[in-house]
Coordinates of N, CA and C and ligand atoms in Angstrom, one line a residue:
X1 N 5.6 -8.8 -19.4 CA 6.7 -9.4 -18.7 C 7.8 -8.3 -18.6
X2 N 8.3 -8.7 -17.6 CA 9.7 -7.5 -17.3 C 10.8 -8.0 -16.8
X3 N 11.9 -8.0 -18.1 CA 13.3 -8.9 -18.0 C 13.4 -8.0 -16.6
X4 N 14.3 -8.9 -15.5 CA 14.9 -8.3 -14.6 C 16.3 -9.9 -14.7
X5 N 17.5 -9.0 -15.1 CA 18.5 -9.9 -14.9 C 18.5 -10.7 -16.2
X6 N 18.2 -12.4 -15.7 CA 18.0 -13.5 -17.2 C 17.1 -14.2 -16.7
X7 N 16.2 -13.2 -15.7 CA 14.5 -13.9 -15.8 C 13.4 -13.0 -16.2
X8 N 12.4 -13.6 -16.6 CA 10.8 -12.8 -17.0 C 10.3 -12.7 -16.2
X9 N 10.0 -11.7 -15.3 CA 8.7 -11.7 -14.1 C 7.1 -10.9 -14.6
X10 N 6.6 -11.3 -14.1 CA 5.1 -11.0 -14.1 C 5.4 -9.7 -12.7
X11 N 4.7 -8.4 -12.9 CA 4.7 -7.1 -11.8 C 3.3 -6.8 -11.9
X12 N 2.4 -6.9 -11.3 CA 1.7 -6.1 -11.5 C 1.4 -5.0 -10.3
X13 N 1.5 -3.8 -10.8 CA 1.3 -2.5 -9.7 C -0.2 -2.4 -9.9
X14 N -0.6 -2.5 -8.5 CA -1.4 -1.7 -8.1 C -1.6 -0.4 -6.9
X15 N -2.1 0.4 -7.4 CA -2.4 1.9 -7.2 C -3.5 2.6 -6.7
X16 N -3.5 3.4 -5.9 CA -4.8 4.4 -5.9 C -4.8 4.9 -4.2
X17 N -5.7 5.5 -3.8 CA -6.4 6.2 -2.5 C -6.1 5.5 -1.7
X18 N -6.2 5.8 -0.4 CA -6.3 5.0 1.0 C -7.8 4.2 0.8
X19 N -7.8 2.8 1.2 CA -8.7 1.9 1.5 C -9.5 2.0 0.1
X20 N -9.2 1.9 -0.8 CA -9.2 1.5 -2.3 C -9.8 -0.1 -2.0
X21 N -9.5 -0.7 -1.2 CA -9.3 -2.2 -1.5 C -7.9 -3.1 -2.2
X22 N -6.9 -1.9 -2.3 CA -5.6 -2.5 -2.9 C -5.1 -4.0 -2.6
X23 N -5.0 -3.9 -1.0 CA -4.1 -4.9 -0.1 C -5.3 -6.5 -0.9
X24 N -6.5 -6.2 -0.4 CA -7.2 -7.3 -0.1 C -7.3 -7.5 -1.8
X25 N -7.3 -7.3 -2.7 CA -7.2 -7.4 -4.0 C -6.0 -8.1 -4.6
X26 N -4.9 -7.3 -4.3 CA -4.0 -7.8 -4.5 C -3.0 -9.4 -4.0
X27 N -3.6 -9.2 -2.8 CA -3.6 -10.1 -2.2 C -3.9 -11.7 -2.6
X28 N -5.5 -11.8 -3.0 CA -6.1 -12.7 -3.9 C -5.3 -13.0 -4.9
X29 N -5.3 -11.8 -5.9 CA -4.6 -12.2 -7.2 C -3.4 -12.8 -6.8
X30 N -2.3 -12.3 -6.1 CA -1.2 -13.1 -6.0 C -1.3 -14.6 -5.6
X31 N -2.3 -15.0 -4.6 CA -2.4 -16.1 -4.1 C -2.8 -17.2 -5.3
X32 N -3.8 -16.4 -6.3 CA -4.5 -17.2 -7.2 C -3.5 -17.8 -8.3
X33 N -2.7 -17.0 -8.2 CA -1.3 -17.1 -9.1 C -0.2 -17.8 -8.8
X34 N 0.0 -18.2 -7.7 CA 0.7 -18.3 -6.9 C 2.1 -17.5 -6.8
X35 N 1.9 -16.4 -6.9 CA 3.0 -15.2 -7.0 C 3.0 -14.6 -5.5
X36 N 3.9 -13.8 -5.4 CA 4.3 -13.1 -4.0 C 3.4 -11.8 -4.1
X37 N 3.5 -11.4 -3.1 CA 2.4 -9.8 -2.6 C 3.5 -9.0 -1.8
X38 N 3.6 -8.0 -2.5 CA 3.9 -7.0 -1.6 C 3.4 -5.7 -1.6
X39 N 2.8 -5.5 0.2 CA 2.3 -4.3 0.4 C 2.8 -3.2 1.2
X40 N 3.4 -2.8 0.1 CA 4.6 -1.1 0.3 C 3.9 -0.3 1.4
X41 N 2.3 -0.5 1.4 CA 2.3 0.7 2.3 C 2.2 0.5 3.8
X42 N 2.9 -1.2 4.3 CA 3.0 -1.8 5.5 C 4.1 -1.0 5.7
X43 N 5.0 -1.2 4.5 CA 6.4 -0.3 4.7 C 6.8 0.5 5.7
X44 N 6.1 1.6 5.0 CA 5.8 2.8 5.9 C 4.8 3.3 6.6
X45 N 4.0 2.1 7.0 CA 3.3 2.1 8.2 C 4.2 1.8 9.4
X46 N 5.3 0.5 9.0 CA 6.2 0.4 10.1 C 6.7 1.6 10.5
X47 N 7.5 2.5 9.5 CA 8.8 3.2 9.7 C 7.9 4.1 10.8
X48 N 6.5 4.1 10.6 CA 5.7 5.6 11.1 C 5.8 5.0 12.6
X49 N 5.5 3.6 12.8 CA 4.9 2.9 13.8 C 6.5 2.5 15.1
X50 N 7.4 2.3 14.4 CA 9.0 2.7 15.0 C 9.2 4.3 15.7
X51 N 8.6 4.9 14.3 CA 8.7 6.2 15.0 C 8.0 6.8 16.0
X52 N 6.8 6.4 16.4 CA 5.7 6.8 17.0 C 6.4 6.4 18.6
X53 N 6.8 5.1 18.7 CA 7.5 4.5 19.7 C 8.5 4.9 20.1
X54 N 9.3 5.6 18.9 CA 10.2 6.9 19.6 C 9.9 8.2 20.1
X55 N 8.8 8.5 20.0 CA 8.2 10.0 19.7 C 8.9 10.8 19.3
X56 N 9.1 10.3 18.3 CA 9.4 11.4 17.1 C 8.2 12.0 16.3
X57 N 8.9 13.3 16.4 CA 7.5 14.2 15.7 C 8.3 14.7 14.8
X58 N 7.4 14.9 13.1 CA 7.7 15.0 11.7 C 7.5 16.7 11.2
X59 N 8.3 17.7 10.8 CA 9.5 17.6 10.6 C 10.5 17.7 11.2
X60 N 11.0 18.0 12.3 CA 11.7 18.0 13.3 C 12.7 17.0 13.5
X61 N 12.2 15.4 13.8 CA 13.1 14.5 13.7 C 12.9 13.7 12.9
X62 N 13.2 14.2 11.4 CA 13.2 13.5 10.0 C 14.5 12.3 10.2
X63 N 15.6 13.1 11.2 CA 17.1 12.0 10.6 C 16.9 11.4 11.3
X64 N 16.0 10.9 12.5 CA 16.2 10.2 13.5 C 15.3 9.4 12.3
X65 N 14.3 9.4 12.0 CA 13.2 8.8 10.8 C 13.9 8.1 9.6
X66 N 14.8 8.8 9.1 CA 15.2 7.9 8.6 C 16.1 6.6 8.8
X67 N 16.2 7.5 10.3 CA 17.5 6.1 10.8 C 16.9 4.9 10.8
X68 N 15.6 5.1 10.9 CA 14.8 4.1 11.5 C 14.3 3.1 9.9
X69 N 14.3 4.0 9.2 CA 13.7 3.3 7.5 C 15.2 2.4 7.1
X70 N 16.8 2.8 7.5 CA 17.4 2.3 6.9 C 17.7 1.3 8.4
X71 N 17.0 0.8 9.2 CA 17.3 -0.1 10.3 C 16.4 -1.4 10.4
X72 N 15.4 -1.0 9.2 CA 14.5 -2.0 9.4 C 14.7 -3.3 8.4
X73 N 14.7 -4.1 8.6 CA 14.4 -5.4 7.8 C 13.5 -6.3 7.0
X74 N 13.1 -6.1 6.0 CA 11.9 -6.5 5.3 C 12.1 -7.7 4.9
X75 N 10.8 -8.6 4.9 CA 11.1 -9.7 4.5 C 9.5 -10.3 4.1
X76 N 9.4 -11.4 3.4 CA 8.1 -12.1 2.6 C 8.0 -13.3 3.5
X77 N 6.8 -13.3 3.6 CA 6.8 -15.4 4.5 C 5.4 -15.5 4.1
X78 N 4.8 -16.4 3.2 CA 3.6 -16.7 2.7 C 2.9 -15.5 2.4
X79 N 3.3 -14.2 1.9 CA 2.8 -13.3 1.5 C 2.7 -11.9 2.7
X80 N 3.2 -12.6 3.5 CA 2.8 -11.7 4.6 C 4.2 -10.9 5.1
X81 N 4.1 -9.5 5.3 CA 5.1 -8.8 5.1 C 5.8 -9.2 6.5
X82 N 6.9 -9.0 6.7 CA 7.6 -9.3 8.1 C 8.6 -7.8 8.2
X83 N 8.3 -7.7 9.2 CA 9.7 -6.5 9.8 C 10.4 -7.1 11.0
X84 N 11.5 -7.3 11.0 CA 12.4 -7.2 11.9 C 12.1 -8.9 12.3
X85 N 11.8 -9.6 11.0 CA 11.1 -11.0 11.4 C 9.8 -11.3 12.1
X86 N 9.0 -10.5 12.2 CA 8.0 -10.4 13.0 C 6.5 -9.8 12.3
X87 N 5.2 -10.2 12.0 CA 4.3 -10.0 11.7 C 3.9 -8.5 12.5
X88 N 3.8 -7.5 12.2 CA 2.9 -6.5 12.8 C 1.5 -5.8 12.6
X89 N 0.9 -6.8 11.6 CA 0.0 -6.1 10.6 C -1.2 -5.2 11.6
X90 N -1.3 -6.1 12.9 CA -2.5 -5.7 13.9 C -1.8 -4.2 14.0
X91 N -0.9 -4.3 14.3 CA -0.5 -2.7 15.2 C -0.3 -2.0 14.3
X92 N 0.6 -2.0 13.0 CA 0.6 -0.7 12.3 C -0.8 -0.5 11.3
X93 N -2.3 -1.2 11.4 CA -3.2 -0.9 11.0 C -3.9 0.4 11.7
X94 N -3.6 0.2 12.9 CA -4.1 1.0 13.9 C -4.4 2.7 13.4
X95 N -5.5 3.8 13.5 CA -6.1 4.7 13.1 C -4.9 5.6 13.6
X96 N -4.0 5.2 15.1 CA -2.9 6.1 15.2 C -1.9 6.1 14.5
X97 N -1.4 5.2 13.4 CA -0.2 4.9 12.9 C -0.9 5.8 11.6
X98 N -1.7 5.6 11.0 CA -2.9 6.4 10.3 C -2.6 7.6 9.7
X99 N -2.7 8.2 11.2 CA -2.6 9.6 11.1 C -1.1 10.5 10.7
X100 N -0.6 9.6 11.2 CA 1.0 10.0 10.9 C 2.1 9.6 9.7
X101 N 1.4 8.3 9.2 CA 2.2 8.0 8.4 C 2.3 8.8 6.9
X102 N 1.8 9.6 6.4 CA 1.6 11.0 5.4 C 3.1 11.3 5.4
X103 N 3.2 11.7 6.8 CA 4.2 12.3 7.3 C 5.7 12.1 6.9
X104 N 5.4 10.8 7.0 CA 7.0 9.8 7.2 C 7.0 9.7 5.4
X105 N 6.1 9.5 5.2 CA 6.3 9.1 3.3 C 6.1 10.1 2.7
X106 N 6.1 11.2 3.6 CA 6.9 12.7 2.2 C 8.2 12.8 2.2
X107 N 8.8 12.0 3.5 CA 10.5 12.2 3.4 C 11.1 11.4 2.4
X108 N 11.6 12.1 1.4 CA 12.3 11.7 0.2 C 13.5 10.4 0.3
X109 N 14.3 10.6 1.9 CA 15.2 9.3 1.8 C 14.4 8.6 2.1
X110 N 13.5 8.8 3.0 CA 12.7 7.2 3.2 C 11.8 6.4 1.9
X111 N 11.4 7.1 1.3 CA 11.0 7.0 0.3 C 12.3 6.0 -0.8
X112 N 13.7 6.7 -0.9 CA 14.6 6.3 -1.6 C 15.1 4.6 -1.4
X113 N 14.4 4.6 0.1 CA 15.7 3.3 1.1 C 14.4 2.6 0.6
X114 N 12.9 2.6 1.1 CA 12.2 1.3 0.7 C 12.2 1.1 -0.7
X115 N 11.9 1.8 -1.6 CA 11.6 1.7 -3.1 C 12.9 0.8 -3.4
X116 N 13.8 0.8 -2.9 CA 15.3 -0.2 -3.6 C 14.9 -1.0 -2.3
X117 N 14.1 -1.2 -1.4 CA 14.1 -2.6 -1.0 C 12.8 -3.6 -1.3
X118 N 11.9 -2.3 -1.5 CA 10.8 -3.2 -2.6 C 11.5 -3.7 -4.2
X119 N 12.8 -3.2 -4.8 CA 12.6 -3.4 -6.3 C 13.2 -5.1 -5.6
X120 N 14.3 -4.9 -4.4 CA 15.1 -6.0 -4.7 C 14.4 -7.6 -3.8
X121 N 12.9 -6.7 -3.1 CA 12.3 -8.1 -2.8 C 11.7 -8.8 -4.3
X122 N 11.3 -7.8 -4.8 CA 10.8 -9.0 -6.4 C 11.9 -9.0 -7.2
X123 N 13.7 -8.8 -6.9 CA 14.0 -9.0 -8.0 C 13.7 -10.8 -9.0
X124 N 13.2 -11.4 -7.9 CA 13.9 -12.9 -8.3 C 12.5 -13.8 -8.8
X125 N 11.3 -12.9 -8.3 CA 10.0 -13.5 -8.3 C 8.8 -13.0 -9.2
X126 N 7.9 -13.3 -9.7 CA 6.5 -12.5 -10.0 C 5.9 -12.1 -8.8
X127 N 5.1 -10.7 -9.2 CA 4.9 -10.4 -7.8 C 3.5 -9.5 -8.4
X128 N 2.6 -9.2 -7.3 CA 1.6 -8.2 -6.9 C 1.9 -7.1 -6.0
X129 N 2.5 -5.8 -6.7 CA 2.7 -5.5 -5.6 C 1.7 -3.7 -5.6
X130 N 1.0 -2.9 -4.1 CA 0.5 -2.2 -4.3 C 1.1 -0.9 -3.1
X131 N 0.6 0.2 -3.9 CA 0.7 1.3 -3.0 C 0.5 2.0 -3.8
X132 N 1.2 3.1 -4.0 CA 0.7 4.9 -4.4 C 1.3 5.0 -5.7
X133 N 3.0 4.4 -5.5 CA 3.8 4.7 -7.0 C 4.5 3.8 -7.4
X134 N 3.4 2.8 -7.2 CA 4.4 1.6 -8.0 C 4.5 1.5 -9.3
X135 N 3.6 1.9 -10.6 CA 3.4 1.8 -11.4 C 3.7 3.1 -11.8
X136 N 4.1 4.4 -11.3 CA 4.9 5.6 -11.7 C 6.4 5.1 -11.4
X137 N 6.3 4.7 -10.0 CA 8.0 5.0 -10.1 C 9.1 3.4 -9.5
X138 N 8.2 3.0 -8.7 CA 8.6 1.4 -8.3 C 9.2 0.4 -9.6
X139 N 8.4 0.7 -10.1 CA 7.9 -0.3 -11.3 C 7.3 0.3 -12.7
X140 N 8.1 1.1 -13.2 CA 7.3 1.7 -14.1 C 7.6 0.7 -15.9
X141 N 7.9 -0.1 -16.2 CA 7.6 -1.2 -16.9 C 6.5 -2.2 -16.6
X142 N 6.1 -2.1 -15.2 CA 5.1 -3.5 -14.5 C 4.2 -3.5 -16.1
X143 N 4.1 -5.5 -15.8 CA 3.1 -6.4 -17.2 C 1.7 -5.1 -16.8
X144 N 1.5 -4.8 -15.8 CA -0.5 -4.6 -15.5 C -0.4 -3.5 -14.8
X145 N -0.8 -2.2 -15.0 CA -1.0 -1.2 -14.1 C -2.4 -0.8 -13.6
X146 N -2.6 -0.9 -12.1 CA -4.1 -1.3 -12.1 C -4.5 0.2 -11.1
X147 N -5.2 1.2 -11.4 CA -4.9 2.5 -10.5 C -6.7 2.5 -10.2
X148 N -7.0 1.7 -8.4 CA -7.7 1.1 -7.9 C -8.8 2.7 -7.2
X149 N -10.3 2.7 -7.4 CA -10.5 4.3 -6.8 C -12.0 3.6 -6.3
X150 N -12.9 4.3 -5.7 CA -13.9 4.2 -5.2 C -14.3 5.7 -4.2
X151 N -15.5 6.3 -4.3 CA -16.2 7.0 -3.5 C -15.6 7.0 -2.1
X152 N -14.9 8.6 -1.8 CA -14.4 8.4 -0.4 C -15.3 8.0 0.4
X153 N -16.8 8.0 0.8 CA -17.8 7.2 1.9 C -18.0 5.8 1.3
X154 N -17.3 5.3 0.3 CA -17.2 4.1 0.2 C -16.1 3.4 0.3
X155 N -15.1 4.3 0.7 CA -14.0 4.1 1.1 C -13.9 3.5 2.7
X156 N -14.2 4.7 3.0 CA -14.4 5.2 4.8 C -15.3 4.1 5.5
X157 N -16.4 3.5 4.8 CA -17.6 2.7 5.2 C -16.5 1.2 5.2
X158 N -15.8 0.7 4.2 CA -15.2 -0.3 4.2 C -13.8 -0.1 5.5
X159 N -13.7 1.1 6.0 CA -12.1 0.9 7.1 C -12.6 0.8 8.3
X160 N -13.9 1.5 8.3 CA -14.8 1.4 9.2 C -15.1 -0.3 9.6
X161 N -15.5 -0.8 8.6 CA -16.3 -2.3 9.0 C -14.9 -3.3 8.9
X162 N -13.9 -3.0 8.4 CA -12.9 -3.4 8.7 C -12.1 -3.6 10.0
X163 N -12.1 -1.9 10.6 CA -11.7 -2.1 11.9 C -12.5 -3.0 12.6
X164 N -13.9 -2.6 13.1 CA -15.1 -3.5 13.7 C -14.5 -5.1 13.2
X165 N -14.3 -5.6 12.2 CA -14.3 -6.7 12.1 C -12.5 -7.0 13.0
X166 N -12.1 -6.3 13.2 CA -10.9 -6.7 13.7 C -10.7 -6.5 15.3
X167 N -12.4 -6.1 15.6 CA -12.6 -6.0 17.2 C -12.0 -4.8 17.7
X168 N -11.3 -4.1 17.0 CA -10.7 -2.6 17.6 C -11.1 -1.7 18.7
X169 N -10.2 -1.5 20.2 CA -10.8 -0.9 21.0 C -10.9 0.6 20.6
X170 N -11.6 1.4 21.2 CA -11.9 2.8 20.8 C -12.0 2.7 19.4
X171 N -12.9 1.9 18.7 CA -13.2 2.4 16.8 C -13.7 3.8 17.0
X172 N -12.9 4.8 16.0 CA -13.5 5.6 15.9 C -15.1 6.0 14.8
X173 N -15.5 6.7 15.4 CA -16.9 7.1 14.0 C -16.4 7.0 12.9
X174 N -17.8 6.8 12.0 CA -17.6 7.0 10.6 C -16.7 8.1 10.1
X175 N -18.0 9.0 10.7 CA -17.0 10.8 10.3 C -15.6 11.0 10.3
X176 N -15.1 10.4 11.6 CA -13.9 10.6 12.0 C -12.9 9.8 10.5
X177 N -13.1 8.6 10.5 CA -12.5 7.5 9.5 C -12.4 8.3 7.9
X178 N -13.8 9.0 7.8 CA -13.9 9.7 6.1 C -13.0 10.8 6.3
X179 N -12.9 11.8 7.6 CA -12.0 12.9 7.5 C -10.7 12.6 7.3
X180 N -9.8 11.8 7.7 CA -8.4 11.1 8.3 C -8.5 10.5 6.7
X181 N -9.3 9.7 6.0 CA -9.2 9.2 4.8 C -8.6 10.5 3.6
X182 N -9.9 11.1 3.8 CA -9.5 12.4 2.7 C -8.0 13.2 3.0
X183 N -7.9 13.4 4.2 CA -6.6 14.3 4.4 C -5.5 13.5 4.4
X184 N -5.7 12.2 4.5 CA -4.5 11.4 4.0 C -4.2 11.1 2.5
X185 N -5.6 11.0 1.7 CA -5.3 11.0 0.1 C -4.4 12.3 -0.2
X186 N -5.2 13.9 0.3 CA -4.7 15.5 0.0 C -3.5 15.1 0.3
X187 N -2.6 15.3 1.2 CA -1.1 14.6 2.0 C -0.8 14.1 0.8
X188 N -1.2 12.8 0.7 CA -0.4 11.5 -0.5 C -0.4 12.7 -2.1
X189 N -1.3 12.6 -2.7 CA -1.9 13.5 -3.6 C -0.4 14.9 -3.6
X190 N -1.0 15.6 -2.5 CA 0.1 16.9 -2.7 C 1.6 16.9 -2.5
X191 N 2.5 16.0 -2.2 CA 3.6 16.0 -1.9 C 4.5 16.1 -3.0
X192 N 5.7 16.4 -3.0 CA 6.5 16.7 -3.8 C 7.6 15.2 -4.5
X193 N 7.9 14.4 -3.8 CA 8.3 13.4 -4.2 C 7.5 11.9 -4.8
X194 N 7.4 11.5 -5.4 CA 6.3 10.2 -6.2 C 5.0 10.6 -5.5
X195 N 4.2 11.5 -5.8 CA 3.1 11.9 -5.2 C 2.2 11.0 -5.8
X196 N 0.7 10.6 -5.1 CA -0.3 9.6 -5.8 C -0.7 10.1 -6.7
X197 N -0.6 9.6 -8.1 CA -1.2 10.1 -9.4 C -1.3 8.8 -10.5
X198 N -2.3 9.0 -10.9 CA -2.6 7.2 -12.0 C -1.5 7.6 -12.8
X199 N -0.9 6.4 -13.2 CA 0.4 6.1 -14.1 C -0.2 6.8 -15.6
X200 N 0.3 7.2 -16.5 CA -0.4 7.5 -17.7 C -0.8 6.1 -18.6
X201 N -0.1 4.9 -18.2 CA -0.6 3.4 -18.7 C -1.6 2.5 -17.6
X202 N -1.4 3.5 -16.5 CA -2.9 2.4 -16.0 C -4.3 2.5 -16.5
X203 N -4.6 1.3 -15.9 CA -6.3 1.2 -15.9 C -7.2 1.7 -15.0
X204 N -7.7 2.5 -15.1 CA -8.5 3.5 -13.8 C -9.9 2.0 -13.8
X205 N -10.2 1.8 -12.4 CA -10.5 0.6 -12.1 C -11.7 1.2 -10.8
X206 N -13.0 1.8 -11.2 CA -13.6 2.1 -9.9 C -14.6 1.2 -8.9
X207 N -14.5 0.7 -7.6 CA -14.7 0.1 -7.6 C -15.8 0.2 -6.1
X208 N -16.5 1.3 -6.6 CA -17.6 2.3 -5.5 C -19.0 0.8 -5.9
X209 N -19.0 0.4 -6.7 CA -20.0 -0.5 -6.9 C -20.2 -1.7 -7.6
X210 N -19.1 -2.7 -7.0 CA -17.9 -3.6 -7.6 C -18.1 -4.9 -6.3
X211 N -18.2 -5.7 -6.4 CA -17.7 -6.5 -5.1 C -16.4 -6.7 -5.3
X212 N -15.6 -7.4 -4.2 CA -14.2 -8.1 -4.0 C -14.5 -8.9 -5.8
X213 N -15.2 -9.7 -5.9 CA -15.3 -10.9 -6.8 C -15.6 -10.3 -7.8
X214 N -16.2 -9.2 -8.4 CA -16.9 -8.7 -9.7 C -15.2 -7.9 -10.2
X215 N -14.4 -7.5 -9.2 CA -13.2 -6.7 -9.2 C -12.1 -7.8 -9.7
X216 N -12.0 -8.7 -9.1 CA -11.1 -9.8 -9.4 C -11.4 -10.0 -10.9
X217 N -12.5 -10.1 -11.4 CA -12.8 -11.1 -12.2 C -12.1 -10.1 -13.6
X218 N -12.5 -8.6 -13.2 CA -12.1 -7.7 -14.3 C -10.7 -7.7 -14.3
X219 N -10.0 -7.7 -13.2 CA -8.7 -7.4 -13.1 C -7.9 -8.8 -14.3
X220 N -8.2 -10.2 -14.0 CA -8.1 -11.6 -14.4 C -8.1 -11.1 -15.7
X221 N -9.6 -10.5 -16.1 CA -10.0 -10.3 -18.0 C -8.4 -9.4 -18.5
X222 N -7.9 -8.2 -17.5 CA -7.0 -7.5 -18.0 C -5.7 -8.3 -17.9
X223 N -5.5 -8.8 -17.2 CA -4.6 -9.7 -17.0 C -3.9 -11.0 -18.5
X224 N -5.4 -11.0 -18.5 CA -5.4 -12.5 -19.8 C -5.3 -11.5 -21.1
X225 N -5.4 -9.9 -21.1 CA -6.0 -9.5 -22.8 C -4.2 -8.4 -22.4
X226 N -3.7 -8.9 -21.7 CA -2.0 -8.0 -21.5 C -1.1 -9.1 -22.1
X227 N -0.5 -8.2 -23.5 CA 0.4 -9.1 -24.3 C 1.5 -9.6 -23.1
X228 N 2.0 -10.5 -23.3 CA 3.1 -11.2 -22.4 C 4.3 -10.8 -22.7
Ligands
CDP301 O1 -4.4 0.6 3.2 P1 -4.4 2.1 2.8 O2 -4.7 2.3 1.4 O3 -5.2 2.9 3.7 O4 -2.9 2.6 3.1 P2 -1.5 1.9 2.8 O5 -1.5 1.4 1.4 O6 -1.2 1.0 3.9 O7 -0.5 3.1 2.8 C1 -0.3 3.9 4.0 C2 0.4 5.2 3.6 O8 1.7 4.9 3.2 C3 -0.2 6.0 2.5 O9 -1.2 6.9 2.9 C4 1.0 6.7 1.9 O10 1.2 7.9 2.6 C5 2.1 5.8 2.2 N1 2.5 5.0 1.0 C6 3.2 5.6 0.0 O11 3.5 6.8 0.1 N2 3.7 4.9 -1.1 C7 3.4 3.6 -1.2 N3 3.9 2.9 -2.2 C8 2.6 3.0 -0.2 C9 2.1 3.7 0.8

């Protein structure tokens, strides 16, 4: 548990690689719980996805970038993140938002503006919440630190059938999906500000040969054997 204020919340961070399975994991658990979800890295899929619409190119027009991180509006509605009131999950999934968003989440204010708007969406709630440093720097008391990993072609094979399942025009190849994966972990991985690194209290969690359900069920056992 983690006093915030003169309540007890339940946090649990989860952590790890691009297409880990975070979102869809986390997701569940929160629902099963009936706790909130929040997925940080919608965050800055938007700010990339505002930017892109400006053509803004990184580093060049970082201030215009951040103008855009401190203009946006975040908000929760049945688990589902909203920006500016509005659902965007279809568009900032997109392989082009993808590619750029590394970019936008090595700039340190943007980084500064969401992380105090993620602490203050769960000040009031238990929550699930996942991305790269929740459990280093978001949240580094969180009840459960869960630092999520699997085989990058087992990565790439799930964003792959992912997109397809979402009907996506121009899916790119496999190949394409595992290269864009890896250089987006290296990017997340090498940067100078909350770079992706397992918390020194998480649970390294791999989950290359794991279903959705065999994952849940472990996460639940950690869940139940974490003092309160
Ligand atoms: O779904 P996937 O794991 O592919 O990515 P995501 O969680 O939506 O995150 C997209 C990008 O946002 C990451 O590659 C990071 O660059 C950035 N991110 C971050 O820096 N910190 C977070 N807490 C969450 C995401």
């Amino acid at each position: 548990m983690v006093k915030q204020g003169h309540m007890s919340a339940t946090i649990i961070a989860i952590d790890g690689p691009a297409a880990s399975g975070k979102s869809t994991l986390a997701r569940l658990i929160a629902q099963h719980h009936g706790w909130a979800y929040i997925n940080t890295g919608q965050m800055y899929r938007a700010v990339a996805y505002f930017g892109l619409l400006s053509n803004l190119t990184l580093p060049e027009d970082e201030f215009a970038a951040i103008g855009i991180a401190k203009s946006l509006c975040f908000s929760i509605k049945n688990r589902t993140l909203l920006v500016n009131g509005e659902d965007l999950s279809e568009k900032i999934c997109l392989p082009i938002v993808e590619k750029v968003v590394s970019a936008y989440a090595a700039v340190p204010d943007i980084r500064s503006l969401l992380v105090s708007k993620q602490r203050d969406i769960a000040k009031t709630q238990s929550v699930v919440m996942d991305g790269r440093d929740i459990g280093t720097v978001v949240f580094p008391d969180a009840t459960l630190k869960i630092f999520l990993v699997a085989r990058a072609e087992v990565r790439a094979k799930r964003r792959h059938q992912e997109l397809q399942d979402r009907g996506l025009d121009n899916l790119p190849p496999y190949e394409e999906i595992l290269r864009d994966i890896e250089q987006r972990d290296a990017q997340d991985r090498e940067r100078t500000v909350s770079p992706l690194i397992q918390a020194s209290d998480a649970i390294l969690v791999d989950t290359s040969t794991l279903s959705v359900q065999e994952t849940i069920a472990l996460i639940e056992t950690l869940l139940k054997e974490t003092p309160a």
